[in-house]
Amino acid sequence: MSSTRLRRTAVVVTLGVLTLAGCGTTQAGAASVVGSESVSDADVATVVNEIRTQAAAASQATFDERATTLATLSRETRHLLLEQAVLREGLVVTQGDVDTFINQVVTTSYSGDRAKLDQDGVTKAGIPASEITQYFRDLLIQRALGAKLAPGADPATTTAKNNEYLAKLGKEFGVVIAPRFGTWDYAQSAVVPSQGDLTVPQTGPSLVPNDPGASAPVPAPSAS
């Protein structure tokens, strides 16, 4: 996709490339699969390394690699669903729209200092500078989707409608997470760690407070 730095590969339906995994299919080298698109292990690792490096440069005291990995995989997988929603619903979010949105946030919240936004992306939301554009594109997609699903509704209703839609879309396409990471929670559009894994990924606050397009927090694993 043109909006993201991640490399996605089409799933080829041949023996040896796909393996059945109970509730769906997994692809060799993929951390997650959504329909015919995937997020690779290598790309997740690259993003996590960027966050580690940028967090250290910003003197962030703590860095939890497991939590960061799961939060990153949740965000990237949700991004694939949102791009499917764009196609399904005929939503239009241009690069110009994204650039304008970022510039507005930088101007109103960061006194024109883009570097400060990039720093907050890492330290407050766990998003590296290379993915800020994708982050704001996803927010605009969710705004557009919410406006179509619930015109004029309050932020809470809009968010609920978006989550319901993405859950239904995810089940239709099938979202498969590599077992070593956990499973996909359709209601929250997020990776849930495997039972027994006490490390729970936490998303930071939205860089646009009270925005109805903000991603839902990652849920904690259910008590066994």
Tab-separated table of N, CA, C and O in Angstrom, residues 16-88:
chain	number	residue	atom	x	y	z
A	16	GLY	N	2.723	-25.497	0.865
A	16	GLY	CA	4.083	-25.104	1.187
A	16	GLY	C	4.170	-23.626	1.500
A	16	GLY	O	5.097	-23.187	2.155
A	17	VAL	N	3.224	-22.826	0.999
A	17	VAL	CA	3.193	-21.408	1.333
A	17	VAL	C	2.180	-21.170	2.433
A	17	VAL	O	2.425	-20.430	3.368
A	18	LEU	N	1.022	-21.825	2.327
A	18	LEU	CA	0.006	-21.693	3.356
A	18	LEU	C	-0.076	-22.957	4.190
A	18	LEU	O	0.096	-24.051	3.695
A	19	THR	N	-0.343	-22.783	5.472
A	19	THR	CA	-0.582	-23.924	6.339
A	19	THR	C	-1.858	-23.690	7.103
A	19	THR	O	-2.136	-22.580	7.542
A	20	LEU	N	-2.670	-24.728	7.240
A	20	LEU	CA	-3.894	-24.593	8.007
A	20	LEU	C	-3.571	-24.496	9.484
A	20	LEU	O	-2.710	-25.199	9.984
A	21	ALA	N	-4.279	-23.609	10.174
A	21	ALA	CA	-3.995	-23.391	11.598
A	21	ALA	C	-5.283	-23.290	12.388
A	21	ALA	O	-5.551	-22.324	13.068
A	22	GLY	N	-6.116	-24.287	12.256
A	22	GLY	CA	-7.334	-24.339	13.055
A	22	GLY	C	-8.385	-23.361	12.587
A	22	GLY	O	-9.350	-23.736	11.951
A	23	CYS	N	-8.223	-22.048	12.901
A	23	CYS	CA	-9.251	-21.070	12.581
A	23	CYS	C	-8.906	-20.268	11.336
A	23	CYS	O	-9.582	-19.311	10.995
A	24	GLY	N	-7.834	-20.599	10.627
A	24	GLY	CA	-7.512	-19.838	9.436
A	24	GLY	C	-6.211	-20.304	8.840
A	24	GLY	O	-5.808	-21.440	9.012
A	25	THR	N	-5.555	-19.410	8.108
A	25	THR	CA	-4.304	-19.762	7.470
A	25	THR	C	-3.217	-18.831	7.944
A	25	THR	O	-3.446	-17.697	8.310
A	26	THR	N	-2.010	-19.346	7.934
A	26	THR	CA	-0.858	-18.510	8.239
A	26	THR	C	0.102	-18.588	7.080
A	26	THR	O	0.105	-19.549	6.316
A	27	GLN	N	0.937	-17.582	6.922
A	27	GLN	CA	1.895	-17.521	5.832
A	27	GLN	C	3.294	-17.532	6.406
A	27	GLN	O	3.569	-16.862	7.403
A	28	ALA	N	4.182	-18.300	5.765
A	28	ALA	CA	5.556	-18.368	6.234
A	28	ALA	C	6.146	-16.963	6.286
A	28	ALA	O	6.061	-16.207	5.330
A	29	GLY	N	6.742	-16.613	7.423
A	29	GLY	CA	7.371	-15.310	7.563
A	29	GLY	C	6.421	-14.185	7.911
A	29	GLY	O	6.832	-13.035	8.021
A	30	ALA	N	5.138	-14.520	8.109
A	30	ALA	CA	4.148	-13.487	8.407
A	30	ALA	C	3.824	-13.464	9.890
A	30	ALA	O	3.636	-14.486	10.521
A	31	ALA	N	3.755	-12.259	10.446
A	31	ALA	CA	3.315	-12.104	11.829
A	31	ALA	C	1.803	-12.094	11.901
A	31	ALA	O	1.207	-12.545	12.874
A	32	SER	N	1.160	-11.566	10.844
A	32	SER	CA	-0.299	-11.583	10.764
A	32	SER	C	-0.727	-11.611	9.308
A	32	SER	O	0.024	-11.177	8.418
A	33	VAL	N	-1.912	-12.133	9.071
A	33	VAL	CA	-2.481	-12.199	7.726
A	33	VAL	C	-3.913	-11.715	7.782
A	33	VAL	O	-4.681	-12.124	8.651
A	34	VAL	N	-4.258	-10.812	6.871
A	34	VAL	CA	-5.631	-10.318	6.731
A	34	VAL	C	-6.040	-10.555	5.295
A	34	VAL	O	-5.596	-9.854	4.387
A	35	GLY	N	-6.873	-11.575	5.070
A	35	GLY	CA	-7.260	-11.906	3.702
A	35	GLY	C	-6.042	-12.265	2.886
A	35	GLY	O	-5.329	-13.224	3.180
A	36	SER	N	-5.749	-11.471	1.852
A	36	SER	CA	-4.603	-11.745	0.985
A	36	SER	C	-3.413	-10.839	1.286
A	36	SER	O	-2.453	-10.798	0.521
A	37	GLU	N	-3.474	-10.106	2.385
A	37	GLU	CA	-2.385	-9.209	2.767
A	37	GLU	C	-1.756	-9.675	4.080
A	37	GLU	O	-2.397	-10.348	4.877
A	38	SER	N	-0.515	-9.272	4.293
A	38	SER	CA	0.160	-9.717	5.506
A	38	SER	C	1.122	-8.670	6.039
A	38	SER	O	1.540	-7.756	5.329
A	39	VAL	N	1.448	-8.815	7.310
A	39	VAL	CA	2.490	-8.031	7.963
A	39	VAL	C	3.601	-9.013	8.286
A	39	VAL	O	3.368	-10.022	8.951
A	40	SER	N	4.793	-8.739	7.809
A	40	SER	CA	5.878	-9.705	7.986
A	40	SER	C	6.561	-9.580	9.340
A	40	SER	O	6.564	-8.518	9.963
A	41	ASP	N	7.157	-10.679	9.776
A	41	ASP	CA	7.968	-10.682	10.989
A	41	ASP	C	9.083	-9.641	10.886
A	41	ASP	O	9.363	-8.910	11.839
A	42	ALA	N	9.718	-9.581	9.715
A	42	ALA	CA	10.854	-8.679	9.529
A	42	ALA	C	10.442	-7.222	9.690
A	42	ALA	O	11.170	-6.422	10.296
A	43	ASP	N	9.274	-6.860	9.164
A	43	ASP	CA	8.839	-5.473	9.261
A	43	ASP	C	8.455	-5.103	10.683
A	43	ASP	O	8.713	-3.979	11.129
A	44	VAL	N	7.834	-6.028	11.407
A	44	VAL	CA	7.513	-5.765	12.811
A	44	VAL	C	8.803	-5.544	13.585
A	44	VAL	O	8.918	-4.601	14.388
A	45	ALA	N	9.800	-6.387	13.342
A	45	ALA	CA	11.087	-6.254	14.040
A	45	ALA	C	11.753	-4.922	13.715
A	45	ALA	O	12.347	-4.279	14.596
A	46	THR	N	11.646	-4.488	12.467
A	46	THR	CA	12.242	-3.218	12.062
A	46	THR	C	11.599	-2.050	12.811
A	46	THR	O	12.296	-1.156	13.314
A	47	VAL	N	10.259	-2.070	12.895
A	47	VAL	CA	9.552	-1.000	13.593
A	47	VAL	C	9.925	-0.994	15.078
A	47	VAL	O	10.169	0.063	15.672
A	48	VAL	N	9.963	-2.171	15.684
A	48	VAL	CA	10.305	-2.267	17.107
A	48	VAL	C	11.715	-1.737	17.349
A	48	VAL	O	11.963	-1.026	18.333
A	49	ASN	N	12.645	-2.051	16.465
A	49	ASN	CA	14.006	-1.546	16.615
A	49	ASN	C	14.056	-0.025	16.489
A	49	ASN	O	14.818	0.647	17.195
A	50	GLU	N	13.236	0.521	15.590
A	50	GLU	CA	13.174	1.983	15.445
A	50	GLU	C	12.658	2.620	16.733
A	50	GLU	O	13.186	3.643	17.190
A	51	ILE	N	11.621	2.018	17.299
A	51	ILE	CA	11.062	2.552	18.545
A	51	ILE	C	12.097	2.495	19.656
A	51	ILE	O	12.267	3.447	20.424
A	52	ARG	N	12.820	1.366	19.750
A	52	ARG	CA	13.858	1.210	20.783
A	52	ARG	C	14.915	2.311	20.648
A	52	ARG	O	15.284	2.977	21.624
A	53	THR	N	15.385	2.510	19.419
A	53	THR	CA	16.434	3.498	19.172
A	53	THR	C	15.949	4.915	19.465
A	53	THR	O	16.640	5.706	20.126
A	54	GLN	N	14.753	5.234	18.988
A	54	GLN	CA	14.237	6.589	19.184
A	54	GLN	C	13.849	6.843	20.637
A	54	GLN	O	13.997	7.965	21.138
A	55	ALA	N	13.373	5.822	21.319
A	55	ALA	CA	13.040	5.971	22.738
A	55	ALA	C	14.309	6.245	23.543
A	55	ALA	O	14.328	7.074	24.456
A	56	ALA	N	15.389	5.544	23.205
A	56	ALA	CA	16.657	5.754	23.903
A	56	ALA	C	17.184	7.169	23.652
A	56	ALA	O	17.691	7.833	24.566
A	57	ALA	N	17.043	7.628	22.419
A	57	ALA	CA	17.507	8.971	22.087
A	57	ALA	C	16.723	10.046	22.823
A	57	ALA	O	17.242	11.116	23.125
A	58	ALA	N	15.439	9.719	23.116
A	58	ALA	CA	14.588	10.662	23.838
A	58	ALA	C	14.698	10.474	25.347
A	58	ALA	O	13.926	11.073	26.107
A	59	SER	N	15.640	9.621	25.766
A	59	SER	CA	15.879	9.347	27.196
A	59	SER	C	14.646	8.769	27.878
A	59	SER	O	14.375	9.059	29.046
A	60	GLN	N	13.885	7.943	27.137
A	60	GLN	CA	12.740	7.266	27.741
A	60	GLN	C	13.284	6.188	28.677
A	60	GLN	O	14.127	5.380	28.294
A	61	ALA	N	12.792	6.163	29.894
A	61	ALA	CA	13.372	5.303	30.927
A	61	ALA	C	13.184	3.816	30.659
A	61	ALA	O	14.071	3.015	30.921
A	62	THR	N	12.043	3.429	30.163
A	62	THR	CA	11.758	2.005	30.017
A	62	THR	C	11.427	1.650	28.576
A	62	THR	O	10.905	2.467	27.824
A	63	PHE	N	11.754	0.427	28.215
A	63	PHE	CA	11.392	-0.105	26.903
A	63	PHE	C	11.102	-1.581	27.075
A	63	PHE	O	11.981	-2.358	27.445
A	64	ASP	N	9.860	-1.977	26.841
A	64	ASP	CA	9.428	-3.366	26.961
A	64	ASP	C	9.285	-3.926	25.556
A	64	ASP	O	8.337	-3.599	24.841
A	65	GLU	N	10.239	-4.756	25.150
A	65	GLU	CA	10.254	-5.236	23.774
A	65	GLU	C	9.021	-6.077	23.446
A	65	GLU	O	8.435	-5.941	22.370
A	66	ARG	N	8.621	-6.957	24.362
A	66	ARG	CA	7.462	-7.815	24.105
A	66	ARG	C	6.190	-6.977	23.951
A	66	ARG	O	5.433	-7.148	23.005
A	67	ALA	N	5.973	-6.060	24.871
A	67	ALA	CA	4.781	-5.221	24.807
A	67	ALA	C	4.788	-4.352	23.558
A	67	ALA	O	3.758	-4.184	22.892
A	68	THR	N	5.951	-3.819	23.214
A	68	THR	CA	6.067	-2.974	22.022
A	68	THR	C	5.804	-3.783	20.764
A	68	THR	O	5.145	-3.310	19.825
A	69	THR	N	6.306	-5.014	20.738
A	69	THR	CA	6.080	-5.881	19.577
A	69	THR	C	4.595	-6.154	19.378
A	69	THR	O	4.070	-6.050	18.263
A	70	LEU	N	3.901	-6.499	20.455
A	70	LEU	CA	2.478	-6.824	20.332
A	70	LEU	C	1.643	-5.590	19.981
A	70	LEU	O	0.695	-5.674	19.188
A	71	ALA	N	1.980	-4.452	20.563
A	71	ALA	CA	1.260	-3.225	20.243
A	71	ALA	C	1.488	-2.830	18.787
A	71	ALA	O	0.569	-2.387	18.089
A	72	THR	N	2.724	-3.009	18.312
A	72	THR	CA	3.038	-2.709	16.910
A	72	THR	C	2.271	-3.627	15.974
A	72	THR	O	1.678	-3.176	14.981
A	73	LEU	N	2.249	-4.919	16.281
A	73	LEU	CA	1.530	-5.869	15.434
A	73	LEU	C	0.031	-5.563	15.426
A	73	LEU	O	-0.620	-5.656	14.384
A	74	SER	N	-0.513	-5.183	16.566
A	74	SER	CA	-1.927	-4.799	16.625
A	74	SER	C	-2.197	-3.622	15.700
A	74	SER	O	-3.161	-3.624	14.923
A	75	ARG	N	-1.359	-2.605	15.781
A	75	ARG	CA	-1.560	-1.397	14.981
A	75	ARG	C	-1.432	-1.682	13.490
A	75	ARG	O	-2.254	-1.219	12.683
A	76	GLU	N	-0.419	-2.485	13.111
A	76	GLU	CA	-0.214	-2.757	11.696
A	76	GLU	C	-1.321	-3.641	11.118
A	76	GLU	O	-1.729	-3.472	9.960
A	77	THR	N	-1.813	-4.572	11.916
A	77	THR	CA	-2.892	-5.441	11.451
A	77	THR	C	-4.187	-4.649	11.323
A	77	THR	O	-4.938	-4.802	10.346
A	78	ARG	N	-4.461	-3.786	12.282
A	78	ARG	CA	-5.639	-2.924	12.207
A	78	ARG	C	-5.543	-2.016	10.978
A	78	ARG	O	-6.556	-1.736	10.328
A	79	HIS	N	-4.346	-1.576	10.658
A	79	HIS	CA	-4.152	-0.742	9.467
A	79	HIS	C	-4.617	-1.473	8.200
A	79	HIS	O	-5.258	-0.877	7.323
A	80	LEU	N	-4.289	-2.757	8.105
A	80	LEU	CA	-4.734	-3.533	6.942
A	80	LEU	C	-6.257	-3.569	6.864
A	80	LEU	O	-6.838	-3.463	5.779
A	81	LEU	N	-6.926	-3.727	8.010
A	81	LEU	CA	-8.389	-3.728	8.028
A	81	LEU	C	-8.942	-2.377	7.590
A	81	LEU	O	-9.932	-2.303	6.853
A	82	LEU	N	-8.322	-1.313	8.065
A	82	LEU	CA	-8.793	0.021	7.691
A	82	LEU	C	-8.640	0.260	6.189
A	82	LEU	O	-9.517	0.877	5.558
A	83	GLU	N	-7.563	-0.224	5.611
A	83	GLU	CA	-7.394	-0.065	4.170
A	83	GLU	C	-8.437	-0.870	3.397
A	83	GLU	O	-8.898	-0.452	2.327
A	84	GLN	N	-8.842	-2.004	3.940
A	84	GLN	CA	-9.928	-2.761	3.326
A	84	GLN	C	-11.238	-1.989	3.426
A	84	GLN	O	-12.066	-2.003	2.515
A	85	ALA	N	-11.436	-1.293	4.552
A	85	ALA	CA	-12.646	-0.475	4.717
A	85	ALA	C	-12.678	0.654	3.698
A	85	ALA	O	-13.749	1.010	3.184
A	86	VAL	N	-11.521	1.228	3.394
A	86	VAL	CA	-11.437	2.280	2.381
A	86	VAL	C	-11.968	1.764	1.051
A	86	VAL	O	-12.777	2.422	0.372
A	87	LEU	N	-11.513	0.583	0.665
A	87	LEU	CA	-11.949	-0.013	-0.599
A	87	LEU	C	-13.424	-0.382	-0.567
A	87	LEU	O	-14.163	-0.133	-1.526
A	88	ARG	N	-13.844	-0.984	0.524
A	88	ARG	CA	-15.226	-1.467	0.639
A	88	ARG	C	-16.229	-0.314	0.636
A	88	ARG	O	-17.289	-0.398	0.006
